[in-house]
mmCIF file of C-alpha atoms in Angstrom:
data_model
loop_
_atom_site.group_PDB
_atom_site.id
_atom_site.type_symbol
_atom_site.label_atom_id
_atom_site.label_comp_id
_atom_site.label_asym_id
_atom_site.label_seq_id
_atom_site.Cartn_x
_atom_site.Cartn_y
_atom_site.Cartn_z
ATOM 1 C CA MET A 217 351.185 185.148 -63.798
ATOM 2 C CA PRO A 218 349.752 186.006 -60.380
ATOM 3 C CA ILE A 219 349.308 183.729 -57.404
ATOM 4 C CA LYS A 220 345.775 182.641 -56.535
ATOM 5 C CA ILE A 221 344.968 182.732 -52.816
ATOM 6 C CA PRO A 222 341.703 183.202 -50.886
ATOM 7 C CA ASP A 223 340.416 186.758 -51.332
ATOM 8 C CA LYS A 224 340.275 187.520 -47.589
ATOM 9 C CA LEU A 225 343.593 185.929 -46.546
ATOM 10 C CA PRO A 226 345.589 188.595 -44.635
ATOM 11 C CA ALA A 227 348.510 188.074 -47.016
ATOM 12 C CA PHE A 228 346.340 189.306 -49.926
ATOM 13 C CA ASP A 229 346.464 193.033 -49.091
ATOM 14 C CA ALA A 230 350.120 192.874 -48.014
ATOM 15 C CA LEU A 231 351.150 191.274 -51.320
ATOM 16 C CA VAL A 232 349.198 193.814 -53.355
ATOM 17 C CA LYS A 233 350.934 196.677 -51.503
ATOM 18 C CA GLU A 234 354.312 195.091 -52.311
ATOM 19 C CA GLY A 235 353.465 194.932 -56.008
ATOM 20 C CA VAL A 236 353.057 191.156 -56.136
ATOM 21 C CA ARG A 237 350.363 190.209 -58.643
ATOM 22 C CA VAL A 238 347.546 188.430 -56.851
ATOM 23 C CA MET A 239 344.474 186.947 -58.466
ATOM 24 C CA THR A 240 341.090 186.617 -56.790
ATOM 25 C CA GLU A 241 339.308 183.309 -56.882
ATOM 26 C CA THR A 242 336.581 184.932 -59.011
ATOM 27 C CA ALA A 243 339.045 186.125 -61.665
ATOM 28 C CA ALA A 244 340.933 182.821 -61.735
ATOM 29 C CA ILE A 245 337.802 180.891 -62.628
ATOM 30 C CA ARG A 246 337.472 182.949 -65.844
ATOM 31 C CA GLN A 247 340.926 181.906 -67.114
ATOM 32 C CA ASP A 248 341.141 178.793 -69.266
ATOM 33 C CA ILE A 249 344.373 177.532 -67.739
ATOM 34 C CA ARG A 250 345.395 174.874 -65.249
ATOM 35 C CA PRO A 251 347.234 176.586 -62.391
ATOM 36 C CA LEU A 252 349.940 174.649 -60.605
ATOM 37 C CA GLN A 253 348.509 173.277 -57.378
ATOM 38 C CA ILE A 254 350.883 174.001 -54.488
ATOM 39 C CA GLY A 255 350.158 172.864 -50.937
ATOM 40 C CA LEU A 256 351.753 174.539 -47.909
ATOM 41 C CA LEU A 257 351.940 172.439 -44.745
ATOM 42 C CA ASN A 258 352.503 175.343 -42.364
ATOM 43 C CA LEU A 259 354.079 174.209 -39.096
ATOM 44 C CA MET A 260 355.465 177.590 -38.046
ATOM 45 C CA PRO A 261 354.052 179.223 -34.875
ATOM 46 C CA ASN A 262 353.166 182.503 -36.612
ATOM 47 C CA LYS A 263 351.277 181.047 -39.522
ATOM 48 C CA ILE A 264 350.041 184.344 -40.955
ATOM 49 C CA ARG A 265 353.599 185.650 -41.353
ATOM 50 C CA THR A 266 354.765 182.401 -42.972
ATOM 51 C CA GLU A 267 351.820 182.456 -45.391
ATOM 52 C CA LEU A 268 352.917 185.896 -46.534
ATOM 53 C CA GLN A 269 356.570 184.913 -46.867
ATOM 54 C CA MET A 270 355.831 181.845 -48.972
ATOM 55 C CA ALA A 271 353.085 183.471 -51.046
ATOM 56 C CA ARG A 272 355.443 186.358 -51.847
ATOM 57 C CA LEU A 273 357.962 183.947 -53.373
ATOM 58 C CA LEU A 274 355.414 181.784 -55.168
ATOM 59 C CA GLY A 275 353.685 184.879 -56.559
ATOM 60 C CA ALA A 276 356.864 185.988 -58.357
ATOM 61 C CA SER A 277 356.672 183.011 -60.726
ATOM 62 C CA PRO A 278 355.613 183.686 -64.339
ATOM 63 C CA LEU A 279 353.193 180.757 -63.991
ATOM 64 C CA GLN A 280 349.784 180.783 -62.345
ATOM 65 C CA VAL A 281 349.983 179.132 -58.918
ATOM 66 C CA GLU A 282 347.097 178.183 -56.650
ATOM 67 C CA LEU A 283 348.128 177.946 -52.999
ATOM 68 C CA SER A 284 346.330 175.653 -50.550
ATOM 69 C CA LEU A 285 347.028 175.962 -46.812
ATOM 70 C CA ILE A 286 347.276 172.662 -44.956
ATOM 71 C CA ARG A 287 347.563 172.009 -41.219
ATOM 72 C CA ILE A 288 348.394 169.119 -38.937
ATOM 73 C CA GLY A 289 345.229 167.414 -37.623
ATOM 74 C CA ASP A 290 344.300 168.432 -34.076
ATOM 75 C CA HIS A 291 347.328 170.618 -33.298
ATOM 76 C CA LYS A 292 346.142 174.061 -32.148
ATOM 77 C CA PRO A 293 348.657 176.867 -32.765
ATOM 78 C CA LYS A 294 349.242 179.351 -29.945
ATOM 79 C CA ASN A 295 350.165 182.311 -32.144
ATOM 80 C CA THR A 296 347.454 182.205 -34.800
ATOM 81 C CA PRO A 297 343.749 182.970 -34.179
ATOM 82 C CA GLU A 298 341.497 179.928 -34.350
ATOM 83 C CA ASP A 299 339.060 181.695 -36.671
ATOM 84 C CA HIS A 300 341.917 182.216 -39.155
ATOM 85 C CA MET A 301 342.731 178.506 -39.089
ATOM 86 C CA LEU A 302 339.081 177.575 -39.586
ATOM 87 C CA ALA A 303 338.642 180.037 -42.448
ATOM 88 C CA PHE A 304 341.753 179.297 -44.492
ATOM 89 C CA TYR A 305 343.259 175.927 -43.531
ATOM 90 C CA GLN A 306 342.349 172.376 -44.384
ATOM 91 C CA ALA A 307 343.421 169.497 -42.169
ATOM 92 C CA TRP A 308 345.724 167.104 -43.987
ATOM 93 C CA GLU A 309 343.329 164.234 -43.259
ATOM 94 C CA ASP A 310 340.694 166.145 -45.260
ATOM 95 C CA ALA A 311 343.145 167.000 -48.058
ATOM 96 C CA LYS A 312 344.870 163.633 -48.460
ATOM 97 C CA ASP A 313 342.668 162.532 -51.379
ATOM 98 C CA ARG A 314 343.938 165.490 -53.421
ATOM 99 C CA THR A 315 347.024 165.580 -55.651
ATOM 100 C CA PHE A 316 349.480 168.470 -55.783
ATOM 101 C CA ASP A 317 352.086 169.563 -58.289
ATOM 102 C CA GLY A 318 354.218 170.888 -55.451
ATOM 103 C CA PHE A 319 354.113 170.643 -51.680
ATOM 104 C CA ILE A 320 356.046 172.754 -49.149
ATOM 105 C CA VAL A 321 356.704 171.607 -45.574
ATOM 106 C CA THR A 322 357.879 174.425 -43.306
ATOM 107 C CA GLY A 323 360.046 174.331 -40.225
ATOM 108 C CA THR A 324 358.886 174.488 -36.620
ATOM 109 C CA PRO A 325 360.917 175.183 -33.458
ATOM 110 C CA VAL A 326 361.211 171.590 -32.190
ATOM 111 C CA GLU A 327 364.693 170.737 -33.461
ATOM 112 C CA THR A 328 365.942 170.058 -29.910
ATOM 113 C CA ILE A 329 363.371 167.268 -29.491
ATOM 114 C CA PRO A 330 363.970 163.753 -30.881
ATOM 115 C CA TYR A 331 361.693 163.148 -33.857
ATOM 116 C CA GLU A 332 359.861 160.301 -32.165
ATOM 117 C CA ASP A 333 359.042 162.527 -29.185
ATOM 118 C CA VAL A 334 357.396 165.261 -31.266
ATOM 119 C CA THR A 335 353.663 164.988 -30.590
ATOM 120 C CA PHE A 336 352.663 165.084 -34.252
ATOM 121 C CA TRP A 337 355.482 162.847 -35.550
ATOM 122 C CA PRO A 338 353.198 159.896 -36.454
ATOM 123 C CA GLU A 339 351.099 162.189 -38.644
ATOM 124 C CA MET A 340 354.241 163.698 -40.182
ATOM 125 C CA GLN A 341 355.377 160.200 -41.144
ATOM 126 C CA ARG A 342 352.025 159.551 -42.820
ATOM 127 C CA ILE A 343 352.250 162.863 -44.662
ATOM 128 C CA PHE A 344 355.780 162.153 -45.880
ATOM 129 C CA ASP A 345 354.676 158.747 -47.182
ATOM 130 C CA TRP A 346 351.615 160.319 -48.811
ATOM 131 C CA THR A 347 353.794 162.793 -50.743
ATOM 132 C CA GLN A 348 355.324 159.848 -52.602
ATOM 133 C CA THR A 349 351.996 159.092 -54.291
ATOM 134 C CA ASN A 350 350.060 162.381 -54.241
ATOM 135 C CA VAL A 351 352.723 165.041 -54.836
ATOM 136 C CA HIS A 352 354.920 165.578 -57.889
ATOM 137 C CA SER A 353 357.674 167.556 -56.128
ATOM 138 C CA THR A 354 358.317 168.622 -52.523
ATOM 139 C CA MET A 355 360.308 171.377 -50.879
ATOM 140 C CA SER A 356 360.999 171.023 -47.147
ATOM 141 C CA VAL A 357 362.435 173.844 -45.023
ATOM 142 C CA CYS A 358 364.510 173.854 -41.793
ATOM 143 C CA TRP A 359 363.028 171.286 -39.347
ATOM 144 C CA GLY A 360 360.779 170.053 -42.154
ATOM 145 C CA ALA A 361 363.903 169.339 -44.234
ATOM 146 C CA MET A 362 365.689 167.620 -41.329
ATOM 147 C CA ALA A 363 362.636 165.492 -40.605
ATOM 148 C CA ALA A 364 362.198 164.490 -44.253
ATOM 149 C CA LEU A 365 365.891 163.611 -44.597
ATOM 150 C CA TYR A 366 365.570 161.416 -41.514
ATOM 151 C CA HIS A 367 362.311 159.783 -42.635
ATOM 152 C CA PHE A 368 363.310 159.033 -46.223
ATOM 153 C CA HIS A 369 367.075 158.559 -45.933
ATOM 154 C CA GLY A 370 367.868 157.914 -42.269
ATOM 155 C CA VAL A 371 370.022 161.059 -42.096
ATOM 156 C CA PRO A 372 370.372 162.063 -38.417
ATOM 157 C CA LYS A 373 370.259 165.586 -37.033
ATOM 158 C CA HIS A 374 372.958 166.645 -34.605
ATOM 159 C CA GLN A 375 372.338 169.044 -31.735
ATOM 160 C CA LEU A 376 374.451 172.202 -31.578
ATOM 161 C CA SER A 377 376.068 173.538 -28.404
ATOM 162 C CA GLU A 378 374.766 177.000 -29.299
ATOM 163 C CA LYS A 379 372.184 178.278 -31.729
ATOM 164 C CA ALA A 380 373.272 178.760 -35.347
ATOM 165 C CA PHE A 381 371.978 182.286 -35.701
ATOM 166 C CA GLY A 382 372.753 184.951 -38.265
ATOM 167 C CA VAL A 383 373.376 185.486 -41.972
ATOM 168 C CA TYR A 384 376.013 183.213 -43.499
ATOM 169 C CA ARG A 385 377.578 182.898 -46.926
ATOM 170 C CA GLN A 386 376.783 179.716 -48.821
ATOM 171 C CA ARG A 387 379.049 178.162 -51.438
ATOM 172 C CA ILE A 388 377.578 176.693 -54.636
ATOM 173 C CA LEU A 389 378.733 173.083 -55.066
ATOM 174 C CA LYS A 390 376.655 172.090 -58.107
ATOM 175 C CA PRO A 391 376.335 175.162 -60.366
ATOM 176 C CA ALA A 392 374.674 173.086 -63.102
ATOM 177 C CA SER A 393 371.709 172.219 -60.858
ATOM 178 C CA PRO A 394 368.471 173.581 -62.349
ATOM 179 C CA TYR A 395 367.485 174.726 -58.854
ATOM 180 C CA LEU A 396 370.513 177.058 -58.779
ATOM 181 C CA ASN A 397 370.014 178.577 -62.218
ATOM 182 C CA GLY A 398 370.987 182.258 -62.061
ATOM 183 C CA PHE A 399 372.667 182.015 -58.648
ATOM 184 C CA SER A 400 375.889 183.842 -57.846
ATOM 185 C CA ASP A 401 378.959 181.778 -56.959
ATOM 186 C CA ASP A 402 377.987 182.290 -53.343
ATOM 187 C CA PHE A 403 375.008 183.868 -51.594
ATOM 188 C CA SER A 404 373.792 184.866 -48.136
ATOM 189 C CA VAL A 405 371.041 183.109 -46.185
ATOM 190 C CA PRO A 406 369.496 183.617 -42.718
ATOM 191 C CA ILE A 407 370.070 180.718 -40.320
ATOM 192 C CA SER A 408 368.187 180.077 -37.070
ATOM 193 C CA ARG A 409 368.379 176.535 -35.694
ATOM 194 C CA TRP A 410 369.649 174.435 -32.796
ATOM 195 C CA ALA A 411 370.589 171.404 -34.907
ATOM 196 C CA GLU A 412 372.443 170.576 -38.099
ATOM 197 C CA ILE A 413 372.704 168.007 -40.857
ATOM 198 C CA ARG A 414 376.303 166.987 -41.544
ATOM 199 C CA ALA A 415 377.768 166.822 -45.034
ATOM 200 C CA SER A 416 379.357 163.454 -44.266
ATOM 201 C CA ASP A 417 375.932 161.952 -43.541
ATOM 202 C CA VAL A 418 374.564 163.350 -46.804
ATOM 203 C CA ALA A 419 377.556 161.944 -48.692
ATOM 204 C CA ASP A 420 376.766 158.484 -47.319
ATOM 205 C CA CYS A 421 373.413 158.509 -49.182
ATOM 206 C CA SER A 422 373.898 157.783 -52.884
ATOM 207 C CA ASP A 423 370.504 159.274 -53.788
ATOM 208 C CA LEU A 424 371.293 162.671 -52.218
ATOM 209 C CA THR A 425 373.266 165.540 -53.761
ATOM 210 C CA LEU A 426 374.596 168.412 -51.672
ATOM 211 C CA LEU A 427 373.966 171.599 -53.669
ATOM 212 C CA THR A 428 375.127 174.371 -51.311
ATOM 213 C CA ARG A 429 376.858 174.625 -47.943
ATOM 214 C CA SER A 430 378.305 177.184 -45.561
ATOM 215 C CA GLU A 431 381.910 176.877 -44.444
ATOM 216 C CA GLU A 432 380.827 177.875 -40.927
ATOM 217 C CA LYS A 433 377.384 176.274 -40.580
ATOM 218 C CA GLY A 434 377.439 173.341 -42.984
ATOM 219 C CA VAL A 435 374.666 171.897 -45.138
ATOM 220 C CA CYS A 436 372.105 174.264 -46.643
ATOM 221 C CA VAL A 437 370.434 172.798 -49.776
ATOM 222 C CA VAL A 438 370.195 169.085 -50.650
ATOM 223 C CA GLU A 439 368.467 167.413 -53.587
ATOM 224 C CA ASP A 440 367.016 163.965 -54.184
ATOM 225 C CA SER A 441 366.566 164.162 -57.956
ATOM 226 C CA ARG A 442 364.995 160.714 -58.393
ATOM 227 C CA SER A 443 362.140 161.563 -56.044
ATOM 228 C CA ARG A 444 362.033 165.300 -56.919
ATOM 229 C CA ARG A 445 362.613 166.363 -53.312
ATOM 230 C CA LEU A 446 364.414 169.550 -52.337
ATOM 231 C CA TYR A 447 365.647 170.007 -48.761
ATOM 232 C CA VAL A 448 366.443 173.578 -47.621
ATOM 233 C CA LEU A 449 367.939 173.689 -44.140
ATOM 234 C CA ASP A 450 367.860 177.474 -43.770
ATOM 235 C CA HIS A 451 365.452 180.378 -44.142
ATOM 236 C CA LEU A 452 365.696 182.153 -47.488
ATOM 237 C CA GLU A 453 362.005 183.003 -47.080
ATOM 238 C CA TYR A 454 362.639 185.168 -43.989
ATOM 239 C CA ASP A 455 361.730 188.848 -43.964
ATOM 240 C CA SER A 456 364.427 191.463 -43.372
ATOM 241 C CA GLY A 457 363.481 191.744 -39.701
ATOM 242 C CA SER A 458 362.789 188.088 -38.854
ATOM 243 C CA LEU A 459 366.108 187.447 -37.088
ATOM 244 C CA ALA A 460 365.827 190.774 -35.243
ATOM 245 C CA GLU A 461 362.397 189.793 -33.921
ATOM 246 C CA GLU A 462 363.793 186.479 -32.655
ATOM 247 C CA TYR A 463 366.772 188.221 -31.061
ATOM 248 C CA PHE A 464 364.798 190.904 -29.215
ATOM 249 C CA ARG A 465 362.151 188.364 -28.191
ATOM 250 C CA ASP A 466 364.823 186.235 -26.523
ATOM 251 C CA ILE A 467 366.461 189.262 -24.915
ATOM 252 C CA LYS A 468 363.100 190.291 -23.444
ATOM 253 C CA ALA A 469 362.556 186.759 -22.122
ATOM 254 C CA ASN A 470 366.063 186.701 -20.576
ATOM 255 C CA VAL A 471 367.077 183.827 -22.850
ATOM 256 C CA PRO A 472 370.875 183.780 -23.344
ATOM 257 C CA ILE A 473 371.567 184.606 -26.972
ATOM 258 C CA LYS A 474 374.300 186.258 -29.019
ATOM 259 C CA PRO A 475 373.451 188.896 -31.638
ATOM 260 C CA PRO A 476 372.832 187.294 -35.042
ATOM 261 C CA PHE A 477 376.076 186.964 -37.000
ATOM 262 C CA ASP A 478 376.719 189.464 -39.834
ATOM 263 C CA TYR A 479 373.144 190.769 -39.653
ATOM 264 C CA PHE A 480 372.888 194.219 -38.072
ATOM 265 C CA PRO A 481 374.889 196.903 -39.960
ATOM 266 C CA GLY A 482 378.233 197.254 -38.218
ATOM 267 C CA GLY A 483 376.956 194.945 -35.482
ATOM 268 C CA ASP A 484 374.711 197.750 -34.189
ATOM 269 C CA SER A 485 371.340 196.261 -33.185
ATOM 270 C CA SER A 486 369.767 199.743 -33.159
ATOM 271 C CA LEU A 487 370.105 199.913 -36.954
ATOM 272 C CA PRO A 488 367.636 198.204 -39.304
ATOM 273 C CA PRO A 489 369.156 195.128 -41.023
ATOM 274 C CA ARG A 490 369.590 195.044 -44.793
ATOM 275 C CA ASN A 491 368.110 192.164 -46.756
ATOM 276 C CA ARG A 492 370.912 190.495 -48.747
ATOM 277 C CA TRP A 493 369.130 187.226 -49.619
ATOM 278 C CA ARG A 494 365.795 188.227 -51.169
ATOM 279 C CA SER A 495 366.864 187.829 -54.807
ATOM 280 C CA HIS A 496 368.205 184.317 -54.237
ATOM 281 C CA ALA A 497 365.047 183.342 -52.365
ATOM 282 C CA HIS A 498 363.020 184.308 -55.425
ATOM 283 C CA LEU A 499 365.433 182.463 -57.706
ATOM 284 C CA LEU A 500 365.289 179.224 -55.730
ATOM 285 C CA VAL A 501 361.496 179.107 -55.573
ATOM 286 C CA SER A 502 361.091 180.208 -59.211
ATOM 287 C CA ASN A 503 363.521 177.509 -60.325
ATOM 288 C CA TRP A 504 361.621 174.934 -58.271
ATOM 289 C CA ILE A 505 358.307 176.031 -59.802
ATOM 290 C CA ASN A 506 359.831 175.902 -63.298
ATOM 291 C CA GLU A 507 361.092 172.359 -62.722
ATOM 292 C CA ILE A 508 357.600 171.353 -61.607
ATOM 293 C CA TYR A 509 356.043 172.965 -64.683
ATOM 294 C CA GLN A 510 358.464 171.186 -67.014
ATOM 295 C CA THR A 511 357.826 167.720 -65.574
ATOM 296 C CA THR A 512 354.393 167.517 -63.941
ATOM 297 C CA PRO A 513 351.569 165.779 -65.853
ATOM 298 C CA PHE A 514 349.066 168.056 -67.592
ATOM 299 C CA ASP A 515 346.340 165.893 -66.070
ATOM 300 C CA ILE A 516 346.933 166.391 -62.345
ATOM 301 C CA GLY A 517 345.078 163.161 -61.701
ATOM 302 C CA GLN A 518 348.034 161.309 -63.260
ATOM 303 C CA ILE A 519 350.368 162.350 -60.415
ATOM 304 C CA GLY A 520 351.411 159.186 -58.625
ATOM 305 C CA ALA A 521 350.096 156.960 -61.409
ATOM 306 C CA GLY A 522 353.536 155.774 -62.503
ATOM 307 C CA PRO A 523 356.905 156.913 -63.958
#
């Protein structure tokens, strides 16, 4: 099934060119089917790029998915036109009476700041609490995953002496997890963060299960099965050139940075990087969507009504 997004969203044409099946709002209305309602709380600076990355993965599902773009209240992004935000985004305060089958919280580059000092932290806390009653299943990414682990489980983040930056192999710890169905014994994932979650802290929480980790960079995917929460510390959604853009941006700004690990062919930054994680990105999101489909109420109004 295709993904349903607003007809004029910039991601629409890009997805069609890539061969992703996209359905217009007009065509979706004619189908007698309840699409899965997925909300995307997009905290990333370049929101248009993140919309495309997430819609690409959601659109590969065999189920019909309707994507709603959600933003933090009064926060004004510097890298996304205001008219785009007004046209396609709904403030969470205006969306909080809705229910969602699935809800994605992205990362944002504030991992060096204590949670309580992040300007929108009080609203993030309200949103996290709201997901317990209005969302069937959540997936949080990078800073969003760290913040949710801290809010719900008290798991601290630890600052790194240098940026974890590159493509690292991840080891599967729980091959029977439905979220890892079809995964290889190990897989590659892009990492770009200044903080980490430690496996020992995850192990101290009886309601958390560590699903995958890197020998070099630690925790990657964590599950809270009782609350249907998935925490993804790294960036499977990234495009092939995302790490290169970050690297050359920092070089241009005279920010000290090492080349991303195991990313450029032969370590040569003049060569285009090869995407070695795309298939597993699709698998993870498709497995998440399938788990939602298998367990969410047919009547979306029943989400949050009880066990």
